[in-house]
Amino acid sequence: MLRSLLNQTSLTVAGIMSGTSLDGIDVALVRIDGCGVDAKVEVLHFESFAYEDELREKLKELCSIEHSDVSLLCGMNFAIAERFADAVLRAAAAANISLEQIDLISSHGQTVWHIPVADEANPFLPKSTLQIGDLSVLAKRTGRPVVGDFRTADMAVGGQGAPLAPYGDFILFRHEEKGRILQNIGGIGNCTAIPASASTDAHRLIAFDTGPGNMIMDQVVFELSQGRLTYDANGSWASIGFVDVELLNSMLADPYFKLPPPKTTGRELFGKAYASSFLATALERGLPPEDIVATATSFTAHSIARAYNDFVFPEYNIAEVIVSGGGAHNQTLLGMLRELLPEQSILTSDELGLSGDAKEAVLFALLGNDWIHGVPNNLPSATGAERPTIMGKLALP
């Protein structure tokens, strides 16, 4: 099976993504011709499978030092892999594609904890990361070879293990005449700045995590609605509120925003504990729910715009910001970005022909494809790694 894969120049890959927003599993069935920066991609089918509320809350517990435990971690590693396998089976059936036609599954896994910078005071807390969703379980349940656990290889050569999306952003969105920023707004926000005419040199990219994406907004909405809502659909709740500027400015004073790239973050900084603390402060200030949601939304928008102004615009002339991820559906958030970035066109990746919901699953399909071809698939300029390396591990069915 593996020998056959190595000899193929065109592969059908199932890319699996489950992000920090913890909203569900995305599966993209992708036909990829070639490899590396010259790969050509055709999305055959995309489908998203939402997590039920109980599972989502268990994952939030798992991503919290205060509530996690080793038995839940051990069990969820297998349980999530079973969910990944079921998602691939269902996506293939919906696309009328047999499992035998899928050459490879490429899985991001589910991030539980991410330590981008070593704790110098504790030798047992080096730079490290943990994504669950056991690769062997996924391979045995589907009968297909699986590549996954990408981030650890980048960390092993000195990187932060993130962001990984810039590699695919470069392949899919580079433009000869326009400088572009690809802004994904999932649980965390991350950007890739690609200068015009960067036709072959991906190392000219600037890429990093801008800060919170949807995770603070989503958690606040969940708590304010007593669990009835998991997110602010279309930004409708935020649209009727007013931003508390003083509270917003105190949030933007977080030291993370001043750190120069490469840098990454996640639930360990902007997760449930942060959102609950923000909510408690907002309630103490007497803010009504709509103002709280508006302020959380503005926090994401300002953190993104500030990141560009501090680290991207001084280096590159940017004409377009292309937004993907769940945040691309939040019209209030997009409106705030347009106000903060009047000189750039704010688009969604859907407008350029690639579903913003599917993009990250497609990107991980590309990473798996390059693993098979033996092509380095990290970007040291984005992650801070000492050298290019081949990321990923293989599990056979």
Coordinates of C-alpha atoms in Angstrom, one line a residue:
M1 CA 0.0 0.0 0.0
L2 CA 2.7 2.5 1.0
R3 CA 4.9 1.6 -2.0
S4 CA 1.9 2.3 -4.3
L5 CA 1.4 5.7 -2.7
L6 CA 5.0 6.7 -3.1
N7 CA 4.8 6.0 -6.8
Q8 CA 1.6 8.1 -7.4
T9 CA 1.7 11.8 -8.6
S10 CA -2.0 12.3 -8.0
L11 CA -3.7 11.4 -4.8
T12 CA -7.2 11.7 -3.3
V13 CA -6.7 12.8 0.3
A14 CA -9.2 13.2 3.1
G15 CA -8.1 16.2 5.2
I16 CA -9.5 16.3 8.8
M17 CA -9.6 19.5 10.9
S18 CA -10.9 20.0 14.4
G19 CA -9.8 23.4 15.7
T20 CA -9.6 25.4 18.8
S21 CA -13.2 26.6 18.5
L22 CA -14.3 23.0 19.3
D23 CA -17.3 23.3 17.1
G24 CA -16.9 20.1 15.2
I25 CA -15.0 18.0 12.7
D26 CA -14.3 19.3 9.1
V27 CA -13.6 16.8 6.4
A28 CA -12.4 17.8 2.9
L29 CA -12.0 15.2 0.2
V30 CA -9.3 16.7 -2.1
R31 CA -7.7 15.6 -5.3
I32 CA -4.1 16.8 -5.3
D33 CA -1.8 16.7 -8.4
G34 CA 1.9 17.1 -7.7
C35 CA 3.4 18.3 -4.5
G36 CA 5.1 21.2 -2.8
V37 CA 4.4 24.7 -3.8
D38 CA 3.4 23.6 -7.3
A39 CA 0.6 21.3 -6.1
K40 CA -2.8 21.7 -7.8
V41 CA -5.9 21.2 -5.7
E42 CA -9.5 20.2 -6.5
V43 CA -12.0 20.0 -3.7
L44 CA -14.2 17.0 -4.4
H45 CA -16.4 17.3 -1.3
F46 CA -16.6 19.1 2.0
E47 CA -18.7 18.4 5.1
S48 CA -18.7 19.5 8.7
F49 CA -19.9 17.4 11.6
A50 CA -20.9 19.4 14.7
Y51 CA -20.0 18.2 18.2
E52 CA -22.9 17.6 20.5
D53 CA -23.0 20.0 23.5
E54 CA -21.8 17.3 26.0
L55 CA -18.7 16.4 24.0
R56 CA -17.8 20.0 23.4
E57 CA -18.0 20.7 27.1
K58 CA -15.9 17.7 27.9
L59 CA -13.3 18.9 25.4
K60 CA -13.3 22.3 27.1
E61 CA -12.6 20.6 30.4
L62 CA -9.8 18.7 28.8
C63 CA -8.2 21.9 27.6
S64 CA -8.3 23.4 31.2
I65 CA -5.7 22.7 33.8
E66 CA -8.4 23.2 36.5
H67 CA -10.7 20.5 35.2
S68 CA -8.7 18.1 33.1
D69 CA -7.6 14.6 34.3
V70 CA -5.5 11.8 32.9
S71 CA -8.3 9.3 32.5
L72 CA -10.4 11.8 30.4
L73 CA -7.3 12.5 28.3
C74 CA -6.6 8.9 27.7
G75 CA -10.2 8.0 26.8
M76 CA -10.8 11.1 24.7
N77 CA -7.7 10.3 22.6
F78 CA -9.5 7.2 21.4
A79 CA -13.1 8.6 21.5
I80 CA -12.2 11.5 19.2
A81 CA -10.4 9.2 16.8
E82 CA -13.6 7.2 16.5
R83 CA -15.4 10.4 15.7
F84 CA -12.8 11.3 13.1
A85 CA -13.2 7.9 11.5
D86 CA -17.0 8.2 11.4
A87 CA -16.8 11.6 9.9
V88 CA -14.6 10.3 7.0
L89 CA -17.0 7.4 6.4
R90 CA -20.0 9.7 6.3
A91 CA -18.2 12.3 4.1
A92 CA -17.1 9.6 1.6
A93 CA -20.7 8.2 1.5
A94 CA -22.2 11.7 0.9
A95 CA -19.7 12.2 -2.0
N96 CA -20.3 8.8 -3.4
I97 CA -16.6 8.0 -3.1
S98 CA -15.6 4.6 -1.8
L99 CA -13.0 4.3 0.9
E100 CA -10.7 2.4 -1.5
Q101 CA -10.7 5.6 -3.7
I102 CA -9.2 7.6 -0.8
D103 CA -5.5 7.2 -1.0
L104 CA -4.6 8.9 2.3
I105 CA -6.2 10.5 5.4
S106 CA -4.4 13.5 6.8
S107 CA -5.5 14.5 10.3
H108 CA -4.7 17.6 12.3
G109 CA -6.1 16.0 15.5
Q110 CA -7.6 18.0 18.4
T111 CA -5.2 20.3 20.2
V112 CA -5.5 19.9 23.9
W113 CA -2.6 21.9 25.1
H114 CA 0.2 24.0 23.5
I115 CA 3.4 25.3 25.1
P116 CA 5.1 27.4 22.4
V117 CA 7.8 28.7 24.8
A118 CA 9.6 26.5 27.3
D119 CA 9.2 27.2 31.0
E120 CA 12.8 27.9 32.0
A121 CA 12.0 27.4 35.6
N122 CA 10.6 23.9 35.1
P123 CA 12.8 21.4 33.1
F124 CA 9.7 19.2 32.7
L125 CA 7.8 21.9 30.7
P126 CA 9.8 22.3 27.5
K127 CA 8.4 23.7 24.3
S128 CA 5.7 21.1 23.4
T129 CA 2.3 20.4 22.1
L130 CA -0.4 17.7 22.3
Q131 CA -3.0 16.8 19.7
I132 CA -5.3 13.8 20.4
G133 CA -7.2 11.6 18.1
D134 CA -5.1 8.4 17.9
L135 CA -3.8 7.8 14.4
S136 CA -3.9 4.0 14.6
V137 CA -7.5 3.9 15.7
L138 CA -8.4 6.2 12.7
A139 CA -6.4 3.9 10.3
K140 CA -7.9 0.7 11.6
R141 CA -11.4 2.0 11.6
T142 CA -11.2 3.3 8.0
G143 CA -8.8 0.8 6.4
R144 CA -6.8 3.7 5.0
P145 CA -3.3 5.0 5.8
V146 CA -3.2 8.0 8.0
V147 CA -0.7 10.8 8.4
G148 CA -1.0 13.1 11.4
D149 CA 0.6 14.6 14.5
F150 CA 2.3 17.3 12.4
R151 CA 3.2 20.0 14.9
T152 CA 5.7 17.9 17.0
A153 CA 8.2 17.6 14.2
D154 CA 8.4 21.4 13.8
M155 CA 8.9 21.8 17.5
A156 CA 11.7 19.1 17.5
V157 CA 13.7 21.4 15.2
G158 CA 13.2 24.5 17.3
G159 CA 9.9 25.8 16.0
Q160 CA 6.7 26.6 17.9
G161 CA 4.7 24.0 16.0
A162 CA 2.4 26.7 14.6
P163 CA 1.1 28.3 12.6
L164 CA 1.0 25.6 9.9
A165 CA -1.6 27.1 7.7
P166 CA 0.8 29.5 6.0
Y167 CA 2.3 26.8 3.9
G168 CA -1.1 26.0 2.3
D169 CA -2.0 29.7 2.1
F170 CA 1.0 30.3 0.0
I171 CA 0.2 27.4 -2.4
L172 CA -3.5 28.4 -2.8
F173 CA -3.5 32.2 -2.6
R174 CA -0.2 33.8 -3.7
H175 CA -0.7 36.5 -6.3
E176 CA 1.7 38.1 -8.8
E177 CA 0.3 41.7 -8.4
K178 CA -1.4 41.9 -5.0
G179 CA 0.0 41.6 -1.5
R180 CA -2.4 39.6 0.5
I181 CA -3.1 38.6 4.1
L182 CA -4.9 35.3 4.7
Q183 CA -6.7 35.7 8.0
N184 CA -8.2 32.6 9.5
I185 CA -10.6 33.2 12.4
G186 CA -11.3 30.0 14.1
G187 CA -11.0 29.6 17.9
I188 CA -7.7 31.5 17.5
G189 CA -6.9 34.0 14.8
N190 CA -3.9 33.5 12.6
C191 CA -2.6 35.4 9.6
T192 CA -0.3 34.8 6.7
A193 CA 1.1 37.8 4.9
I194 CA 2.1 37.1 1.3
P195 CA 3.8 39.9 -0.7
A196 CA 3.0 40.4 -4.3
S197 CA 5.2 38.4 -6.7
A198 CA 6.2 35.8 -4.1
S199 CA 5.8 33.2 -6.8
T200 CA 8.2 30.6 -5.5
D201 CA 9.8 31.8 -2.3
A202 CA 7.5 30.9 0.5
H203 CA 10.1 32.0 3.0
R204 CA 9.2 35.6 2.4
L205 CA 6.0 35.1 4.3
I206 CA 5.1 36.7 7.7
A207 CA 2.8 34.5 9.7
F208 CA 1.7 34.2 13.3
D209 CA -1.3 33.9 15.6
T210 CA -2.9 37.3 15.9
G211 CA -4.7 36.3 19.2
P212 CA -8.2 35.3 20.0
G213 CA -10.6 34.4 17.2
N214 CA -14.0 33.2 18.1
M215 CA -13.3 31.4 21.3
I216 CA -13.9 34.3 23.7
M217 CA -17.0 35.5 21.8
D218 CA -18.3 31.9 21.7
Q219 CA -17.8 31.2 25.4
V220 CA -19.3 34.5 26.4
V221 CA -22.4 33.9 24.3
F222 CA -22.7 30.4 25.7
E223 CA -22.6 31.6 29.3
L224 CA -24.8 34.6 28.8
S225 CA -27.4 32.4 27.1
Q226 CA -27.2 29.7 29.8
G227 CA -26.0 27.2 27.2
R228 CA -28.8 27.8 24.7
L229 CA -26.4 29.4 22.1
T230 CA -22.9 28.3 21.2
Y231 CA -22.0 31.3 19.1
D232 CA -23.3 34.7 17.9
A233 CA -24.9 33.9 14.6
N234 CA -23.9 36.5 11.9
G235 CA -22.8 38.7 14.8
S236 CA -26.4 39.7 15.4
W237 CA -26.1 40.1 19.1
A238 CA -22.9 42.2 18.9
S239 CA -24.6 44.4 16.2
I240 CA -27.0 45.9 18.7
G241 CA -24.4 46.5 21.4
F242 CA -21.9 49.2 22.2
V243 CA -18.2 48.6 22.8
D244 CA -16.8 49.4 26.3
V245 CA -13.6 51.2 25.1
E246 CA -12.0 51.2 28.5
L247 CA -12.5 47.5 29.0
L248 CA -11.4 46.9 25.4
N249 CA -8.1 48.8 25.9
S250 CA -7.3 46.9 29.1
M251 CA -7.7 43.6 27.2
L252 CA -5.5 44.9 24.4
A253 CA -2.8 45.6 26.9
D254 CA -2.1 41.8 27.2
P255 CA 1.7 41.3 26.7
Y256 CA 1.0 38.7 23.9
F257 CA 0.1 41.4 21.4
K258 CA 3.5 43.1 21.8
L259 CA 5.5 40.0 21.2
P260 CA 7.1 39.9 17.7
P261 CA 6.5 37.0 15.4
P262 CA 6.9 34.1 15.2
K263 CA 4.4 33.6 18.0
T264 CA 1.5 31.3 18.7
T265 CA -1.2 31.0 21.3
G266 CA -4.3 29.0 22.2
R267 CA -6.8 28.1 24.9
E268 CA -4.0 28.1 27.5
L269 CA -4.1 31.9 27.3
F270 CA -7.4 32.9 25.7
G271 CA -9.6 30.0 26.7
K272 CA -12.5 29.4 29.0
A273 CA -10.8 30.9 32.1
Y274 CA -9.9 34.1 30.2
A275 CA -13.5 34.4 28.9
S276 CA -15.0 33.9 32.3
S277 CA -12.8 36.5 33.8
F278 CA -13.7 39.0 31.1
L279 CA -17.4 38.2 31.6
A280 CA -17.1 38.7 35.4
T281 CA -15.4 42.1 34.9
A282 CA -18.0 43.2 32.3
L283 CA -20.9 42.3 34.6
E284 CA -19.2 44.2 37.5
R285 CA -19.1 47.2 35.2
G286 CA -22.9 46.8 34.7
L287 CA -22.7 46.0 30.9
P288 CA -25.8 44.5 29.3
P289 CA -25.3 41.3 27.4
E290 CA -25.3 43.0 23.9
D291 CA -22.5 45.3 25.0
I292 CA -20.5 42.4 26.4
V293 CA -20.7 40.5 23.2
A294 CA -19.9 43.6 21.2
T295 CA -16.8 44.3 23.3
A296 CA -15.6 40.7 22.9
T297 CA -16.1 40.9 19.1
S298 CA -14.3 44.3 19.0
F299 CA -11.4 42.7 20.9
T300 CA -10.9 40.1 18.2
A301 CA -11.1 42.8 15.4
H302 CA -8.7 45.2 17.1
S303 CA -6.2 42.5 17.9
I304 CA -6.1 41.5 14.3
A305 CA -5.8 45.1 13.0
R306 CA -3.2 45.9 15.5
A307 CA -1.1 42.9 14.5
Y308 CA -1.1 44.0 10.9
N309 CA -0.2 47.6 11.8
D310 CA 2.7 46.5 14.1
F311 CA 4.2 43.6 12.2
V312 CA 2.9 43.4 8.6
F313 CA 2.3 46.8 7.1
P314 CA 5.8 48.1 7.9
E315 CA 7.1 45.3 5.7
Y316 CA 4.6 44.7 2.9
N317 CA 2.1 46.6 0.9
I318 CA -1.1 44.7 1.4
A319 CA -4.1 45.2 -0.9
E320 CA -6.5 42.4 0.3
V321 CA -7.3 40.6 3.5
I322 CA -9.0 37.3 2.8
V323 CA -10.9 35.9 5.8
S324 CA -11.8 32.3 6.4
G325 CA -13.0 30.1 9.3
G326 CA -16.1 30.5 11.4
G327 CA -15.4 34.2 11.9
A328 CA -16.0 34.9 8.2
H329 CA -19.7 34.4 8.8
N330 CA -19.8 37.1 11.5
Q331 CA -20.9 40.2 9.6
T332 CA -20.4 42.5 12.6
L333 CA -16.8 41.3 13.0
L334 CA -16.1 41.8 9.3
G335 CA -17.7 45.3 9.5
M336 CA -15.4 46.2 12.4
L337 CA -12.4 45.0 10.3
R338 CA -13.4 47.1 7.4
E339 CA -13.6 50.2 9.6
L340 CA -10.2 49.5 11.1
L341 CA -8.6 48.6 7.8
P342 CA -10.0 51.2 5.3
E343 CA -7.1 50.9 2.8
Q344 CA -7.5 47.1 2.4
S345 CA -10.3 45.2 0.7
I346 CA -11.8 42.7 3.2
L347 CA -12.9 39.5 1.3
T348 CA -13.8 36.0 2.3
S349 CA -12.0 33.0 0.7
D350 CA -15.5 31.9 -0.6
E351 CA -15.4 34.9 -2.9
L352 CA -12.2 33.5 -4.4
G353 CA -13.6 30.0 -4.9
L354 CA -12.5 28.1 -1.7
S355 CA -15.0 27.6 1.1
G356 CA -13.7 29.4 4.2
D357 CA -15.1 26.6 6.3
A358 CA -13.2 24.0 4.3
K359 CA -9.8 25.8 4.0
E360 CA -8.0 24.4 7.0
A361 CA -9.1 20.8 6.2
V362 CA -7.7 21.4 2.7
L363 CA -4.5 22.7 4.1
F364 CA -3.9 19.6 6.2
A365 CA -4.6 17.5 3.1
L366 CA -1.7 19.3 1.5
L367 CA 0.5 18.7 4.4
G368 CA -0.2 14.9 4.3
N369 CA 0.3 14.8 0.6
D370 CA 3.8 16.4 1.0
W371 CA 4.6 13.9 3.7
I372 CA 4.0 11.0 1.3
H373 CA 6.2 12.7 -1.3
G374 CA 9.0 13.4 1.1
V375 CA 8.7 17.2 0.8
P376 CA 9.4 19.5 3.8
N377 CA 6.1 21.0 4.8
N378 CA 6.8 23.5 7.5
L379 CA 7.8 27.1 7.1
P380 CA 10.6 28.2 9.4
S381 CA 9.8 31.8 8.7
A382 CA 6.4 31.3 10.3
T383 CA 7.2 28.8 13.1
G384 CA 10.7 29.9 14.1
A385 CA 12.1 26.4 13.3
E386 CA 15.8 26.1 12.7
R387 CA 15.3 24.4 9.3
P388 CA 12.7 23.0 7.0
T389 CA 11.5 19.5 8.0
I390 CA 9.0 16.9 7.0
M391 CA 6.2 17.0 9.5
G392 CA 3.9 14.0 10.2
K393 CA 3.7 10.4 11.4
L394 CA 2.2 7.4 9.6
A395 CA -0.3 4.8 10.8
L396 CA -1.1 1.9 8.5
P397 CA -4.5 0.1 8.5

